[in-house]
mmCIF file of C-alpha atoms in Angstrom:
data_model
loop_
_atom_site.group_PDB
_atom_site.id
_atom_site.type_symbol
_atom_site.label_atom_id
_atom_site.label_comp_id
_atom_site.label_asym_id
_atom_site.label_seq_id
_atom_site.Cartn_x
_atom_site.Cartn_y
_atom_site.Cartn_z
ATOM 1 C CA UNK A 1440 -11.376 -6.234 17.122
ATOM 2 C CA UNK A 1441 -11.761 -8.226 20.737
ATOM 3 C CA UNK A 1442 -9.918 -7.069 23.652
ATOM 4 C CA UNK A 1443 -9.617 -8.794 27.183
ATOM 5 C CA UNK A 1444 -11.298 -6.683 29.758
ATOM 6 C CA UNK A 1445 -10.205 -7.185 33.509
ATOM 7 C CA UNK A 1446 -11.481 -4.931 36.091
ATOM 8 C CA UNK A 1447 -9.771 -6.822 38.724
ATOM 9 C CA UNK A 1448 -11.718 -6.702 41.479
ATOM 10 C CA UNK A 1449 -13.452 -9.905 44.400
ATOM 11 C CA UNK A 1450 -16.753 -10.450 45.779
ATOM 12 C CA UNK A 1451 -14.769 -12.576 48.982
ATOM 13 C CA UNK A 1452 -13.424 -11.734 51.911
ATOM 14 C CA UNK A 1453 -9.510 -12.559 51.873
ATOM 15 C CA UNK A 1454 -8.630 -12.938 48.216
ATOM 16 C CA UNK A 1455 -5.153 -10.857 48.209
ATOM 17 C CA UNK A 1456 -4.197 -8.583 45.556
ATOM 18 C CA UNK A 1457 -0.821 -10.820 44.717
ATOM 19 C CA UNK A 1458 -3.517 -13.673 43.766
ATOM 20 C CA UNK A 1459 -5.389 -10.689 41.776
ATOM 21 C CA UNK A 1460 -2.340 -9.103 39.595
ATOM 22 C CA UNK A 1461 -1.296 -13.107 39.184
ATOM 23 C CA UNK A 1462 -4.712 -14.211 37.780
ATOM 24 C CA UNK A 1463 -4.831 -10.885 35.902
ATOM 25 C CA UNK A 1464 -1.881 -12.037 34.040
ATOM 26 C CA UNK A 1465 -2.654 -15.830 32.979
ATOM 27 C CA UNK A 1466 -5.412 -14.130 31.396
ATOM 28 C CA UNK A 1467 -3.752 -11.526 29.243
ATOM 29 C CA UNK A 1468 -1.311 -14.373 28.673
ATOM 30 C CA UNK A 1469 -4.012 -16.710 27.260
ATOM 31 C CA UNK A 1470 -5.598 -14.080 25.502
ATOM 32 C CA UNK A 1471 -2.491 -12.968 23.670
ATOM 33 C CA UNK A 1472 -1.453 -16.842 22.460
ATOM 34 C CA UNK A 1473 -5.517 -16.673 21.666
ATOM 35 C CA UNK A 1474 -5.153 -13.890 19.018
ATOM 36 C CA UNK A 1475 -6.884 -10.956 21.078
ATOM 37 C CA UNK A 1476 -6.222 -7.425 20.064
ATOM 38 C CA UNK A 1477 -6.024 -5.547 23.385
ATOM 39 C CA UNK A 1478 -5.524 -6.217 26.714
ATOM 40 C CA UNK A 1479 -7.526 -3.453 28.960
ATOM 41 C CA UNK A 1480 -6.642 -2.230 32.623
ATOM 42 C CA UNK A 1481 -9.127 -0.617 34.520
ATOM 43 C CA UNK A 1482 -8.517 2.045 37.376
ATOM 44 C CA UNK A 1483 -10.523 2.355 40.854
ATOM 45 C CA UNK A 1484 -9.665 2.980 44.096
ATOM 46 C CA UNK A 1485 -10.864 2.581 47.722
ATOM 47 C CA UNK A 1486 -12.949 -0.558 47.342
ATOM 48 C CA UNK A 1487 -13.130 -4.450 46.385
ATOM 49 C CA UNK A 1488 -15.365 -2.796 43.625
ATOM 50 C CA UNK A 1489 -11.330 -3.086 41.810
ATOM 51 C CA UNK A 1490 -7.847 -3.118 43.426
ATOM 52 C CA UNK A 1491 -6.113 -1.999 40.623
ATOM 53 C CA UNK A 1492 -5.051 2.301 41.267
ATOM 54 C CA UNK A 1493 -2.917 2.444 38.331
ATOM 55 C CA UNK A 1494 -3.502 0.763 34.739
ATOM 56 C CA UNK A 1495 -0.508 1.870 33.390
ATOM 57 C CA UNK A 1496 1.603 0.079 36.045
ATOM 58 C CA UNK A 1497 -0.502 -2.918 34.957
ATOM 59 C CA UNK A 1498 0.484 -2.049 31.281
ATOM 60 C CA UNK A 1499 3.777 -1.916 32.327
ATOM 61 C CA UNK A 1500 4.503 -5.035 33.786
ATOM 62 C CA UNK A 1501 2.541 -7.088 31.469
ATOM 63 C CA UNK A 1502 4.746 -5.118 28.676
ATOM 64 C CA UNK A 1503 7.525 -7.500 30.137
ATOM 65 C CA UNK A 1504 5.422 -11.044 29.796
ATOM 66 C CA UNK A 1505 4.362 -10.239 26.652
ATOM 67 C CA UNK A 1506 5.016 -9.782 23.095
ATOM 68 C CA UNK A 1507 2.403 -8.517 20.569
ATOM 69 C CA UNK A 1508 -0.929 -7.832 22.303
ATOM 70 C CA UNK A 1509 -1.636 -3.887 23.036
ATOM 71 C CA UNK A 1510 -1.864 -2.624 26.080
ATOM 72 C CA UNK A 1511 -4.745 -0.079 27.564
ATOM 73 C CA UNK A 1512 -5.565 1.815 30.168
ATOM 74 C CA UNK A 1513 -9.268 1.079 30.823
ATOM 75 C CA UNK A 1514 -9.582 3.852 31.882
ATOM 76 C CA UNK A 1515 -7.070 6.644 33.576
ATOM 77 C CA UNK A 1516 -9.753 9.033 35.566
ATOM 78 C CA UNK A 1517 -7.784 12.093 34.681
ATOM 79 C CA UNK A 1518 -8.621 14.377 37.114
ATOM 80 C CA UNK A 1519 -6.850 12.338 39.712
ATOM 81 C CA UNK A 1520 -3.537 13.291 38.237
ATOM 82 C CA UNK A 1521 -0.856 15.762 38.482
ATOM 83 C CA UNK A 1522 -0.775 16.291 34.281
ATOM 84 C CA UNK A 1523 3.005 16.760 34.304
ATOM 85 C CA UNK A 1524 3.997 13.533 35.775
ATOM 86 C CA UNK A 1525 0.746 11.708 33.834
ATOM 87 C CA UNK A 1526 2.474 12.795 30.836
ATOM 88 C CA UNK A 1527 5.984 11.675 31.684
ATOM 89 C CA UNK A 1528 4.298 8.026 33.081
ATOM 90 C CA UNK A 1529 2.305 7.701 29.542
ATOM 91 C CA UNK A 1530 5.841 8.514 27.668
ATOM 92 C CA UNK A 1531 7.565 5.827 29.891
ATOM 93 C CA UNK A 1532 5.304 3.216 29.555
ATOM 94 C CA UNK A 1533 4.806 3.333 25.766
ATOM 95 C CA UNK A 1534 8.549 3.283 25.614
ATOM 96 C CA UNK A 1535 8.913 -0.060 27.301
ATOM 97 C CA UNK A 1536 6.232 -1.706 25.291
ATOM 98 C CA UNK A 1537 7.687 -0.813 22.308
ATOM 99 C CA UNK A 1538 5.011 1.219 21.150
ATOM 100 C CA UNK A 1539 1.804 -1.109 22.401
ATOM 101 C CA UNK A 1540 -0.026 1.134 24.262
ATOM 102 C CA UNK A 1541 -3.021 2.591 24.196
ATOM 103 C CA UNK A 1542 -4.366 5.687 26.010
ATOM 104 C CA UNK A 1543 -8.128 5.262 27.306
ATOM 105 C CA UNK A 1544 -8.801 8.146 29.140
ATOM 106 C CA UNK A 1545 -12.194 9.595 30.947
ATOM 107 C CA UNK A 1546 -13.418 12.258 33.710
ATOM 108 C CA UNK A 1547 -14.215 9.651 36.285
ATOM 109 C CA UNK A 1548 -17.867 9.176 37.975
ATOM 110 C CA UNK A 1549 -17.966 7.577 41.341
ATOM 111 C CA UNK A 1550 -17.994 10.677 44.124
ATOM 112 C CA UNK A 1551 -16.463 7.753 46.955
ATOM 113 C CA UNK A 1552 -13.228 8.301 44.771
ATOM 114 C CA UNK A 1553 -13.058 12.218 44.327
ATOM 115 C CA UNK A 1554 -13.832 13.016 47.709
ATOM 116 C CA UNK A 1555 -11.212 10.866 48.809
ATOM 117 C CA UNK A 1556 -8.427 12.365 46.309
ATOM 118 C CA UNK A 1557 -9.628 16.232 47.399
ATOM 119 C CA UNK A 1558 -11.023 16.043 43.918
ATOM 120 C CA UNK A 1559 -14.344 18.148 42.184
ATOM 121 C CA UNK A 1560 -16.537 16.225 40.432
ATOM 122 C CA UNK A 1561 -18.636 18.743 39.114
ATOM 123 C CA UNK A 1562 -15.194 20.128 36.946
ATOM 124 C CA UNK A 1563 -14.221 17.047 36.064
ATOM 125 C CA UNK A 1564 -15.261 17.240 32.513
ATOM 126 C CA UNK A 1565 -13.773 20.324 32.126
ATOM 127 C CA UNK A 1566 -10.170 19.181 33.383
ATOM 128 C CA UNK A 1567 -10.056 16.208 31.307
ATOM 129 C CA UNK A 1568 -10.264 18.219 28.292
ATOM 130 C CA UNK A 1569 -7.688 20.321 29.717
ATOM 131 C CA UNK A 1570 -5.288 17.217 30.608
ATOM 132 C CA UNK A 1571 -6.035 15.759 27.130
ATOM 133 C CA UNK A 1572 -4.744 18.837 25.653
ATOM 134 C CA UNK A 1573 -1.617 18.635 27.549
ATOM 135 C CA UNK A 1574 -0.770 15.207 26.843
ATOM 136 C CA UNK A 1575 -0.872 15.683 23.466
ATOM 137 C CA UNK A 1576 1.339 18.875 23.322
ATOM 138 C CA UNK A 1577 3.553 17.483 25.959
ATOM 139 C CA UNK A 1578 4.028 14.375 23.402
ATOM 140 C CA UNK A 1579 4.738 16.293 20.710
ATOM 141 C CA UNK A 1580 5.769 19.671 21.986
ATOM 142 C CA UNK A 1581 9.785 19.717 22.602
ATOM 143 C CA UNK A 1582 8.869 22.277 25.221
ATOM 144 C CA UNK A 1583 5.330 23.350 26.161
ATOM 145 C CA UNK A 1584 3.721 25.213 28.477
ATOM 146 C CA UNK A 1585 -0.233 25.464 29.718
ATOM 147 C CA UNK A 1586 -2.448 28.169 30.381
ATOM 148 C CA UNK A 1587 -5.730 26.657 31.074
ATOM 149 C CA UNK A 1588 -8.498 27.300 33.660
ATOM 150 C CA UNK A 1589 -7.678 24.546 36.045
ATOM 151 C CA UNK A 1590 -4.058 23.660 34.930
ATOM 152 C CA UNK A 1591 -1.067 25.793 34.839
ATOM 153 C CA UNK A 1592 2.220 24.422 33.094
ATOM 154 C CA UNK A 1593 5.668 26.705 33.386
ATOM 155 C CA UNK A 1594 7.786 25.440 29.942
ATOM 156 C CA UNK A 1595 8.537 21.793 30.825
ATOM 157 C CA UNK A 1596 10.584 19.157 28.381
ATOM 158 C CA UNK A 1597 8.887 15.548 29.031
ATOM 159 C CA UNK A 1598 12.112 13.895 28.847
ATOM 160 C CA UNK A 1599 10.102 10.058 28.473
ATOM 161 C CA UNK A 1600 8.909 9.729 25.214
ATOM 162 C CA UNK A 1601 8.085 6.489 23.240
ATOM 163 C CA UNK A 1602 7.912 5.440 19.837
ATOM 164 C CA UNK A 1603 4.105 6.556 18.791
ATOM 165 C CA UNK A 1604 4.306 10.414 20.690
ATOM 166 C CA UNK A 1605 0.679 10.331 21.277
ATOM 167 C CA UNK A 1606 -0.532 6.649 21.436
ATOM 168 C CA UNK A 1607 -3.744 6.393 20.573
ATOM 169 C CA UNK A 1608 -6.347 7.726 22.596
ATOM 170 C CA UNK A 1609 -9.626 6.145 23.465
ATOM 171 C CA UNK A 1610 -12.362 8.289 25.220
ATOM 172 C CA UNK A 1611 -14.840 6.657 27.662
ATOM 173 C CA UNK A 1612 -18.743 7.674 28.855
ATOM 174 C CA UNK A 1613 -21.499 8.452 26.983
ATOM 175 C CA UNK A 1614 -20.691 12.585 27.758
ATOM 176 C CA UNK A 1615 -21.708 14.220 24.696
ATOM 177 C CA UNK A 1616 -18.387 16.930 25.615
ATOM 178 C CA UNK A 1617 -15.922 13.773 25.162
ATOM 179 C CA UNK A 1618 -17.553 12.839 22.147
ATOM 180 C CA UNK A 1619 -17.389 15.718 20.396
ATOM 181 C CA UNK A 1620 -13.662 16.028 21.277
ATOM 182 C CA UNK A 1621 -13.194 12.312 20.136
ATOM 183 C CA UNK A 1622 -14.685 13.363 16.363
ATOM 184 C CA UNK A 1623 -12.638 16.628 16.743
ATOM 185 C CA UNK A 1624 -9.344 14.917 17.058
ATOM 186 C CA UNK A 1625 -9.999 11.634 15.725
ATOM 187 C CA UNK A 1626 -10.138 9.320 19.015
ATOM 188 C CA UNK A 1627 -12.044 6.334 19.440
ATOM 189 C CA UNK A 1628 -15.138 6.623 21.924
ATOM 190 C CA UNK A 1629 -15.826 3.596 23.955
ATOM 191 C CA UNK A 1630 -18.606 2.841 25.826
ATOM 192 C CA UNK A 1631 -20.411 0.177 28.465
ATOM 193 C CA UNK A 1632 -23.498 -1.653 27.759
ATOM 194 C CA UNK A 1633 -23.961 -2.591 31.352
ATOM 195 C CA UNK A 1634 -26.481 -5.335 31.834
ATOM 196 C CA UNK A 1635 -28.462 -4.672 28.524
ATOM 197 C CA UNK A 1636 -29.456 -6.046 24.985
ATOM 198 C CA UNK A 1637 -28.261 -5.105 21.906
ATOM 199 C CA UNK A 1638 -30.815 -1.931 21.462
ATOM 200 C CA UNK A 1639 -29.237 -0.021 24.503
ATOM 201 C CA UNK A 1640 -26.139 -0.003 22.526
ATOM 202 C CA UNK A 1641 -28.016 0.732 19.346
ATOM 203 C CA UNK A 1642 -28.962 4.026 20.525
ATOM 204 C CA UNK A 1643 -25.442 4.349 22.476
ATOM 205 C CA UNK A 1644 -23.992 4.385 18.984
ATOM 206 C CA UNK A 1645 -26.727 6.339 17.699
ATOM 207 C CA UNK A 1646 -26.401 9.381 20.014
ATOM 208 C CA UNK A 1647 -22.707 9.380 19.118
ATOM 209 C CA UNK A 1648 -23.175 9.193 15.666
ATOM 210 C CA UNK A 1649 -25.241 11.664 16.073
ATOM 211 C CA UNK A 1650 -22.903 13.966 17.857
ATOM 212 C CA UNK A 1651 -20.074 13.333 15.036
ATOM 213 C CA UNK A 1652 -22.190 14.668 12.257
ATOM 214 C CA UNK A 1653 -22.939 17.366 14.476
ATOM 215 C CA UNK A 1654 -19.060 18.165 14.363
ATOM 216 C CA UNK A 1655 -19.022 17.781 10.832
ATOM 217 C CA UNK A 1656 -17.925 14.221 10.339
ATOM 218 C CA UNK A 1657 -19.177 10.993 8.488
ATOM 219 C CA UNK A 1658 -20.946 8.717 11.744
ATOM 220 C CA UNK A 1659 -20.479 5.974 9.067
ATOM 221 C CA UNK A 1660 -16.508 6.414 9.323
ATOM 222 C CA UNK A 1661 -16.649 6.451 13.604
ATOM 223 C CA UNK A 1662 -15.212 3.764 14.958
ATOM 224 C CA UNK A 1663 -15.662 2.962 18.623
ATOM 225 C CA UNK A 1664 -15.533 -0.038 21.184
ATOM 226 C CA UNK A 1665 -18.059 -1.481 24.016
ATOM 227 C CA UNK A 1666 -17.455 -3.453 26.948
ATOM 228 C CA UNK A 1667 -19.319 -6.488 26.911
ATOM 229 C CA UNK A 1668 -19.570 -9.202 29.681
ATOM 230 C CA UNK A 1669 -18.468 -12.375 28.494
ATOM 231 C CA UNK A 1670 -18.826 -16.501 29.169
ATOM 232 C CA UNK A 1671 -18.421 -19.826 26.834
ATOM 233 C CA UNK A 1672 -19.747 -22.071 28.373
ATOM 234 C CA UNK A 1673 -21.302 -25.249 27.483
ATOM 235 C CA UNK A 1674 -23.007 -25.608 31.384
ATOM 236 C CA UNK A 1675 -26.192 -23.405 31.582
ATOM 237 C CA UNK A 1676 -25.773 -23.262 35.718
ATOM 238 C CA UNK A 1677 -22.442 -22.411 34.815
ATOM 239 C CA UNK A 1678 -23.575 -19.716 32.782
ATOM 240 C CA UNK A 1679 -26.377 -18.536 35.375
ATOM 241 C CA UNK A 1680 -23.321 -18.044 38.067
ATOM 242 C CA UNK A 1681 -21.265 -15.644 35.693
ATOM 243 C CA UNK A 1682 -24.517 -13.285 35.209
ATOM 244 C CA UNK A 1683 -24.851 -13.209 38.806
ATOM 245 C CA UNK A 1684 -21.334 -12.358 39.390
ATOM 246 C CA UNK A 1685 -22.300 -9.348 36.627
ATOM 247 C CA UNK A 1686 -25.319 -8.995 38.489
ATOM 248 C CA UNK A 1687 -22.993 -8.191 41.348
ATOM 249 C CA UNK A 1688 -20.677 -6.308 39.640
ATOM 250 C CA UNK A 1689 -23.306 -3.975 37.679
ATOM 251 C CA UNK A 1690 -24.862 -3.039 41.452
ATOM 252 C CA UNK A 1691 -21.349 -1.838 42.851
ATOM 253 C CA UNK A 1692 -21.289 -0.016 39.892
ATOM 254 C CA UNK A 1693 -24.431 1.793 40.074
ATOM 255 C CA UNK A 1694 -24.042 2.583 44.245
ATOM 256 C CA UNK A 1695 -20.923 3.902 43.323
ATOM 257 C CA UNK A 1696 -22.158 5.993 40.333
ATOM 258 C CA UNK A 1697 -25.471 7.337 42.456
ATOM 259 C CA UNK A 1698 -23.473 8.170 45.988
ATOM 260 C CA UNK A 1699 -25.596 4.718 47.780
ATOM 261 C CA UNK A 1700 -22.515 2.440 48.650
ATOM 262 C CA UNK A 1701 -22.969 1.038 51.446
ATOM 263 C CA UNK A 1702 -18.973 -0.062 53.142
ATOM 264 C CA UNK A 1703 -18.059 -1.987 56.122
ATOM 265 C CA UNK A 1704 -14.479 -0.844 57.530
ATOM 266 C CA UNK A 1705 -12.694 -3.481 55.586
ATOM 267 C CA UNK A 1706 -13.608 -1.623 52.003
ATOM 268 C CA UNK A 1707 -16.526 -4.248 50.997
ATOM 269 C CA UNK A 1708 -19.099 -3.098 49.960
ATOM 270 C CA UNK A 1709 -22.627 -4.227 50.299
ATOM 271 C CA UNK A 1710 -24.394 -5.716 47.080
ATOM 272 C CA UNK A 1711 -27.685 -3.895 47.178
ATOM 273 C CA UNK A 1712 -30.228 -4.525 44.761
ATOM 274 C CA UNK A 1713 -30.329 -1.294 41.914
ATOM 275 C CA UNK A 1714 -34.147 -0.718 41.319
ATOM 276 C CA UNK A 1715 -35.373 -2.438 38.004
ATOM 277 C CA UNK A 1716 -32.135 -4.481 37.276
ATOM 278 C CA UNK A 1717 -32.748 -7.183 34.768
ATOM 279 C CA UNK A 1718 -33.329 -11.102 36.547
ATOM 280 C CA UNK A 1719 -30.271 -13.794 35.827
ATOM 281 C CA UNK A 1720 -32.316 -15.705 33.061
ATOM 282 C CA UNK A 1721 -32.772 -11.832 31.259
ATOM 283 C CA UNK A 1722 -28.790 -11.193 31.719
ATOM 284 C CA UNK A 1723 -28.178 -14.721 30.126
ATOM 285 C CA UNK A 1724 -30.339 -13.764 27.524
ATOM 286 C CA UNK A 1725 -28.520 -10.148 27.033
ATOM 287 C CA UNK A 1726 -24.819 -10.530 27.376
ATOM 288 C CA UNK A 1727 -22.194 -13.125 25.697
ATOM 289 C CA UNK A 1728 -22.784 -15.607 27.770
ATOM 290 C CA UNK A 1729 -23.397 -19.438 26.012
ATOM 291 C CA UNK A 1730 -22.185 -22.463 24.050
ATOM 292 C CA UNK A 1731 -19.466 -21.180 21.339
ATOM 293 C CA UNK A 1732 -21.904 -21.479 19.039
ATOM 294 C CA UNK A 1733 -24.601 -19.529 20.494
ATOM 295 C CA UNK A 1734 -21.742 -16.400 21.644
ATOM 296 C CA UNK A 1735 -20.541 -16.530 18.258
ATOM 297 C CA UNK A 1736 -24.229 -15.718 16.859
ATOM 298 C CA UNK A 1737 -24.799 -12.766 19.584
ATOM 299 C CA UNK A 1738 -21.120 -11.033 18.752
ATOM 300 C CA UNK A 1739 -21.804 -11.095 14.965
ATOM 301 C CA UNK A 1740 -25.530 -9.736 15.422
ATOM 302 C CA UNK A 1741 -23.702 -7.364 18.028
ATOM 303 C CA UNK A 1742 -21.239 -6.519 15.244
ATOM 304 C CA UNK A 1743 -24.247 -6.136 12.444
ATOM 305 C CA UNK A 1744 -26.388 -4.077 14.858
ATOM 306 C CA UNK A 1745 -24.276 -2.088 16.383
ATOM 307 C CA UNK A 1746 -21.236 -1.517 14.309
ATOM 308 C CA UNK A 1747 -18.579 -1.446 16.902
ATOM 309 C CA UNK A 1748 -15.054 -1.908 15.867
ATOM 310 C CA UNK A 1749 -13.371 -3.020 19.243
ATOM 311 C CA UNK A 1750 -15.819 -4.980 21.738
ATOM 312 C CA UNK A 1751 -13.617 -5.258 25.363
ATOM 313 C CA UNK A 1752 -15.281 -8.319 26.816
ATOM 314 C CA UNK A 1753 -15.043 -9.018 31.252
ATOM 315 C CA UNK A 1754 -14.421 -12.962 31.763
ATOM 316 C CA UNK A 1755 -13.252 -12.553 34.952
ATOM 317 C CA UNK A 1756 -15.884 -11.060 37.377
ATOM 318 C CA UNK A 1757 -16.818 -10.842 41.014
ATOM 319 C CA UNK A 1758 -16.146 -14.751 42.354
ATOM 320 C CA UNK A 1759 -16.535 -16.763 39.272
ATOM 321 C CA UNK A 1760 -13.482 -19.361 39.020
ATOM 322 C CA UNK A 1761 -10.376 -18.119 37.459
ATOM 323 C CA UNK A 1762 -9.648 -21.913 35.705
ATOM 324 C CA UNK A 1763 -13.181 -21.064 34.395
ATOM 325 C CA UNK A 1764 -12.494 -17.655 33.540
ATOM 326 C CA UNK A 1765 -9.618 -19.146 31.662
ATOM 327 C CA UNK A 1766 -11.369 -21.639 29.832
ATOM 328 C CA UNK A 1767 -13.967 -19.155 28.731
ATOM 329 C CA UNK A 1768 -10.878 -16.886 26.859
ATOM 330 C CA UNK A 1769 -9.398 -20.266 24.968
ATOM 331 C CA UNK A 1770 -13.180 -20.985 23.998
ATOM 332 C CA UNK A 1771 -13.307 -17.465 22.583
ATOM 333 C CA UNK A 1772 -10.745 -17.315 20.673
ATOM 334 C CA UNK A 1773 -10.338 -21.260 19.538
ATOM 335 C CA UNK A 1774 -14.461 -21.210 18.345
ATOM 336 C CA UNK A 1775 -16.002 -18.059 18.937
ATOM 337 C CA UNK A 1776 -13.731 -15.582 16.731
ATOM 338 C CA UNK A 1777 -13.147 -18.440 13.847
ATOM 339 C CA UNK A 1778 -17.283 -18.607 13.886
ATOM 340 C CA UNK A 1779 -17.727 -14.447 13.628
ATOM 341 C CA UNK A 1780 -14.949 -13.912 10.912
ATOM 342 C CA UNK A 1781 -16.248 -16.657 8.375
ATOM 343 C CA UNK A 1782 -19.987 -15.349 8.840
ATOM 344 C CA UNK A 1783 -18.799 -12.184 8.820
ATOM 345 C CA UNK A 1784 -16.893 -12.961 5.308
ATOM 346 C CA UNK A 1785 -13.228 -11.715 7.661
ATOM 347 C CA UNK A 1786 -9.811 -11.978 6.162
ATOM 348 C CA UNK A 1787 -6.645 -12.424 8.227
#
């Protein structure tokens, strides 16, 4: 049901990606001894926006510090890869975590990346559908070939193969095409609720129930995951600094998404304000961000409003201490998930 979200990127000049990967790690660490489902990898590239270019080398290295907690790609932009070897890498990787991982996949939105890869945004769509297709007959399929508008695959044997074939596959955006694909084949559609309340994720889940009946399924049988922003805390200025550092996050996001990032020739980019953002106080207000007691309340009338069935939650964010990053995880799981399962009547 909860998964540990890290995005893994800084908001200061000089943090080094050895200090990032290492403080990545004590957190899926804590959050495994913690009782967290998933541990989730994102993938960007060219910025301090994230630092992390491949989230199934993340997956796995942390296959090797761990034992039990799953292990997801969050997401892979699949355009961005050559299928064949994206296939063989997926095999590989759910081999050495002995079956933990999990596939979350999407078509990528930030131009700043495609450009730089020689990629085409405007197709993007249409080749992840392609590549999904392919890694699922290249998982299962002792020998398969392609014939698809954008990819071409000669008969190929993908020698690396782990225990689940196909691991599960998660879909990301809020694309009605990926949707419908995720009812089709039975994925799990996942989504972000950025900055806002509960209602923007009401009708998040709406318009993809929406588009499962229109495929001919039950909505009330979807499941699906958000990513949800994330702080126990019992100091309110302590709480005010982590919605700033999602404050800062959400506007890197949004330059990158609209083609306004602003970079200096070190890779940082400028924090420009995003026209009608929400003030600090209104993030507090919004996200899971709080005493145990009051996070506890907002993730089971998250849960009763929205209906999710995995909620991937950031702790670690822009500059906001990792000891207090930390600290925010063992507060989750020690109080928070205790709290939700008992008023939420949940059985072990």
């Amino acid at each position: 049901m909860f998964g540990l979200f890290n995005l893994m990127g800084y908001r200061d000049r000089g943090v080094t990606t050895q200090q990032i990967m290492a403080e990545t790690v004590d957190l899926v660490k804590v959050a495994e001894q913690g009782g967290f489902e998933t541990a989730w990898f994102a993938e960007h590239h060219f910025s301090n926006y994230c630092v992390c270019p491949s989230p199934l080398l993340m997956a796995a290295h942390c296959a090797g510090i761990t034992e039990r907690i799953k292990l997801a790609t969050g997401i892979i932009v699949l355009p961005l890869y050559t299928p064949a070897r994206l296939i063989a890498e997926i095999g590989m990787v759910d081999a050495l975590s002995n079956g933990r991982l999990v596939l979350g996949v999407g078509s990528g939105y930030q131009p700043f990346e495609f450009e730089r890869f020689g990629a085409d945004l405007s197709v993007a769509r249409e080749q992840a559908l392609e590549i999904i297709d392919m890694i699922e007959r290249g998982l299962t399929e002792l020998v398969f070939e392609y014939d698809g508008v954008h990819f071409k695959q000669p008969p190929t044997h993908i020698s690396a193969r782990g225990p689940q074939g196909v691991p599960p596959i998660w879909v990301a955006g809020d694309a009605e095409e990926m949707q419908a694909l995720a009812a089709q084949k039975g994925y799990t559609p996942i989504f972000t609720g950025r900055l806002a309340d509960v209602a923007f994720l009401e009708a998040q889940a709406r318009r993809c129930k929406e588009t499962f009946a229109a495929q001919g399924h039950d909505p009330a049988s979807m499941a699906f995951g958000a990513l949800r922003f994330t702080c126990v805390t019992d100091s309110k200025e302590e709480g005010r600094k982590f919605a700033e550092n999602a404050l800062f996050q959400n506007r890197l996001a949004a330059n990158l998404r609209r083609r306004q990032e602003v970079m200096d020739d070190t890779g940082m980019m400028a924090e420009l304000p995003i026209e009608g953002e929400p003030g600090i106080e209104e993030i507090v207000e919004n996200l899971l961000i709080g005493d145990a007691e009051t996070v506890a309340e907002k993730v089971t009338t998250l849960i009763r409003r929205v209906g999710m069935s995995h909620i991937a939650m950031f702790f670690q964010v822009g500059n906001f201490p990792h000891d207090r990053a930390l600290h925010s995880v063992e507060q989750f799981a020690d109080k928070v998930i205790p709290a939700v399962k008992k008023e939420l009547g949940w059985t072990d």
